[in-house]
Structures are given as C-alpha cells and as structure tokens.
Tab-separated table of C-alpha atoms in Angstrom:
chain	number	residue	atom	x	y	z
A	1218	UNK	CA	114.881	49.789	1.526
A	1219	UNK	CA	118.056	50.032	-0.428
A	1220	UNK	CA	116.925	51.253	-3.011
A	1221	UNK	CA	114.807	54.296	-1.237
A	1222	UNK	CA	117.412	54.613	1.023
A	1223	UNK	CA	120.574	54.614	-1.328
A	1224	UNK	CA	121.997	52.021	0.678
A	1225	UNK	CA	124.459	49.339	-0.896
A	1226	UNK	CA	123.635	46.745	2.116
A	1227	UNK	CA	121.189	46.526	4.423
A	1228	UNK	CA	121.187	43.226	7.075
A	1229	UNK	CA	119.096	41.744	9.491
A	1230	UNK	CA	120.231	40.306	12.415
A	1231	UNK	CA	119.607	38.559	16.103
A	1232	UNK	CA	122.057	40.598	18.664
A	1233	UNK	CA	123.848	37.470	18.427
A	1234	UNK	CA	124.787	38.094	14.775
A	1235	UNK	CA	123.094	35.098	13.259
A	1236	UNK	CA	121.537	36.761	9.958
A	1237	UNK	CA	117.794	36.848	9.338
A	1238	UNK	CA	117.288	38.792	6.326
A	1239	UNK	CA	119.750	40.576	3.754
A	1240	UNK	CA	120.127	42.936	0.611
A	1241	UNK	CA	123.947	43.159	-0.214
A	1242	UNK	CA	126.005	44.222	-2.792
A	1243	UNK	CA	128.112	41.400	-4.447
A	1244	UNK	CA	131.173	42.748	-2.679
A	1245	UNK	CA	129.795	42.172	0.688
A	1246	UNK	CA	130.295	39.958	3.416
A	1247	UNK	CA	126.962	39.540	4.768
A	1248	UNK	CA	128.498	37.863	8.270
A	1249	UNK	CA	130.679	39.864	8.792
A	1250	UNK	CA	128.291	43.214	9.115
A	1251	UNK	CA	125.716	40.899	10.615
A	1252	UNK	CA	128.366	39.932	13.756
A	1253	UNK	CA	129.443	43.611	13.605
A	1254	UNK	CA	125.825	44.742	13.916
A	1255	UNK	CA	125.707	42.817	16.925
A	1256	UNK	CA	128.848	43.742	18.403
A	1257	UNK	CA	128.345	47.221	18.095
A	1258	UNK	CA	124.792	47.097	19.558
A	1259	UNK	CA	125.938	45.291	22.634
A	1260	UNK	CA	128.735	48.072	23.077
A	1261	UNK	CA	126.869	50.658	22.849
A	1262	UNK	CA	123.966	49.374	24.778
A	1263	UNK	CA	126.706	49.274	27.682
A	1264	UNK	CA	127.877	52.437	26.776
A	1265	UNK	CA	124.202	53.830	27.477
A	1266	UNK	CA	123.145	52.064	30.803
A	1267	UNK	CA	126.500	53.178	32.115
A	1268	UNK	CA	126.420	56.932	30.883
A	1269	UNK	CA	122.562	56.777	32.047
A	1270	UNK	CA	121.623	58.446	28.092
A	1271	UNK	CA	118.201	56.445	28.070
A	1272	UNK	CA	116.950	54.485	24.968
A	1273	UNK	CA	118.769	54.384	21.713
A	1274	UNK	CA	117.512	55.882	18.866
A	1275	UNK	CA	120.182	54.390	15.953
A	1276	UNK	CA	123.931	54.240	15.900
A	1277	UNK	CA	125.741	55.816	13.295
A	1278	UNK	CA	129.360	55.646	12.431
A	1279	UNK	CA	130.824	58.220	9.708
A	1280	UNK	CA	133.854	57.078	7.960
A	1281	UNK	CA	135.754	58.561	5.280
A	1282	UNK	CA	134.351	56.336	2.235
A	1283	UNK	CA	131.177	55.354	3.842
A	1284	UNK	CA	128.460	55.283	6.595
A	1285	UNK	CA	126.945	52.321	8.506
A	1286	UNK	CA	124.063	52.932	10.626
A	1287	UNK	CA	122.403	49.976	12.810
A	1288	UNK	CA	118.694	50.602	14.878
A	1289	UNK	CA	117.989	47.937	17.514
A	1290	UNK	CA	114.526	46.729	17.075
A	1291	UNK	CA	113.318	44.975	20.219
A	1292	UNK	CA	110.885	43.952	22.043
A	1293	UNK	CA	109.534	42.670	25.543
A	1294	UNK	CA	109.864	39.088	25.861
A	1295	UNK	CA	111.451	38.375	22.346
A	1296	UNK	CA	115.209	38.192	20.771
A	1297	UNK	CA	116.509	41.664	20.235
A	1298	UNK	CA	117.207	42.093	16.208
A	1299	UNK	CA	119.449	44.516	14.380
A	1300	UNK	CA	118.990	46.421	11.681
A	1301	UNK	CA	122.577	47.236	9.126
A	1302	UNK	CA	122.857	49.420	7.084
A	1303	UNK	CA	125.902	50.400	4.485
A	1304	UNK	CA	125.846	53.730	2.492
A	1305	UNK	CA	127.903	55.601	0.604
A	1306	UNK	CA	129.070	58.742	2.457
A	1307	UNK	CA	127.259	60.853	0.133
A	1308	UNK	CA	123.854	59.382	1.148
A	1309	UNK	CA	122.555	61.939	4.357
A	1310	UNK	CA	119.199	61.584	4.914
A	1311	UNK	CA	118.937	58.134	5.976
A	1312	UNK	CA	116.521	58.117	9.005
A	1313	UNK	CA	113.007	57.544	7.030
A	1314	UNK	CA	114.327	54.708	5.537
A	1315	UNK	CA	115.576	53.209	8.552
A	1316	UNK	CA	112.286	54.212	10.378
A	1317	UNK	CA	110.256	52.882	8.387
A	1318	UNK	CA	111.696	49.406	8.274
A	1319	UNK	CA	112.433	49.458	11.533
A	1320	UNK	CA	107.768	49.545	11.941
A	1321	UNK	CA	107.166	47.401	9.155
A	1322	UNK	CA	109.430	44.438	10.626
A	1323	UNK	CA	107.923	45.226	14.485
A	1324	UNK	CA	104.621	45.112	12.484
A	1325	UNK	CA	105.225	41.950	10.668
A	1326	UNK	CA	106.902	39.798	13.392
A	1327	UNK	CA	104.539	41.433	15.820
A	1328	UNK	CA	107.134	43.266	18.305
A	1329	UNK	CA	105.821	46.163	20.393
C-alpha cells in the first residue's frame, strides 16, 4: 500500500491505539501515529454524531510538510480498527489506495 500509494507510513490500529499491523519509515514512531489514529477517530466520530454529518468516509489533515489520512474500518459486533496513513504533501490522489485496503482487510478479517 505504500508503495502504490506513495505513502512513507501506513498503521493499523484498534480505536484504542494498540497496533495491529505496520509499514513505517525508519524515522517513525509507530505508537505514536497508532494512539493518534485513535484519538483522532474518536474526535471526530463525536464531532459527527453531534453535527448529525452521517458516516465517515476518511479523515484527512493537510499540513505544511505532509498529509495523514486515517479511514475507520468497522464493523457490527467487532473492535473498530484504524487505518494511518503518512504522505508527503506532494502525494494527492490517495483515496484508491486507502479504499482498497480498507476491502481487502474487511475481506480478510471478515468485517461487513
């Protein structure tokens, strides 16, 4: 995924931050983005129910040197996960790569 995506890390994570599954650069904390993953889903998943916006679709924060993007991948009954990602600002098409991690890990751990 990091490499189709042009990503530099890409985590996965319970929405508790415990890490499940990583790619990182050496330079990279891998905790650290995993418990920020899950801070930033539970934010913004508060941020949702009280602004009534409906499901999330990915959340994406733009910095000057970078972007990190994170897609909640949950399902009914089972642990919510989250998926990290860390790219270079110059990277802008990002969502295919995302997407289509996002199926094959509901696929493989059988999510729906």
């Amino acid at each position: 995924m990091n490499e189709e995506g042009g990503f530099i890390t890409s985590v996965l994570a319970r929405d508790d931050g415990l890490v499940m599954a990583y790619a990182v650069s050496p330079t990279t904390n891998i905790d650290v983005v995993a418990a920020m993953a899950g801070h930033i889903a539970d934010t913004v998943e508060r941020v949702r129910n009280e602004l009534s916006l409906g499901e999330t679709r990915d959340i994406s924060v733009r910095c000057s040197e970078g972007k990190a993007v994170f897609k909640k991948i949950s399902s009914q009954g089972n642990q919510a996960l989250i998926l990290g990602t860390i790219m270079p600002r110059n990277v802008r098409y990002h969502s295919r790569a995302v997407g289509k991690a996002a199926t094959k890990i509901r696929k493989i751990l059988r999510y729906r």
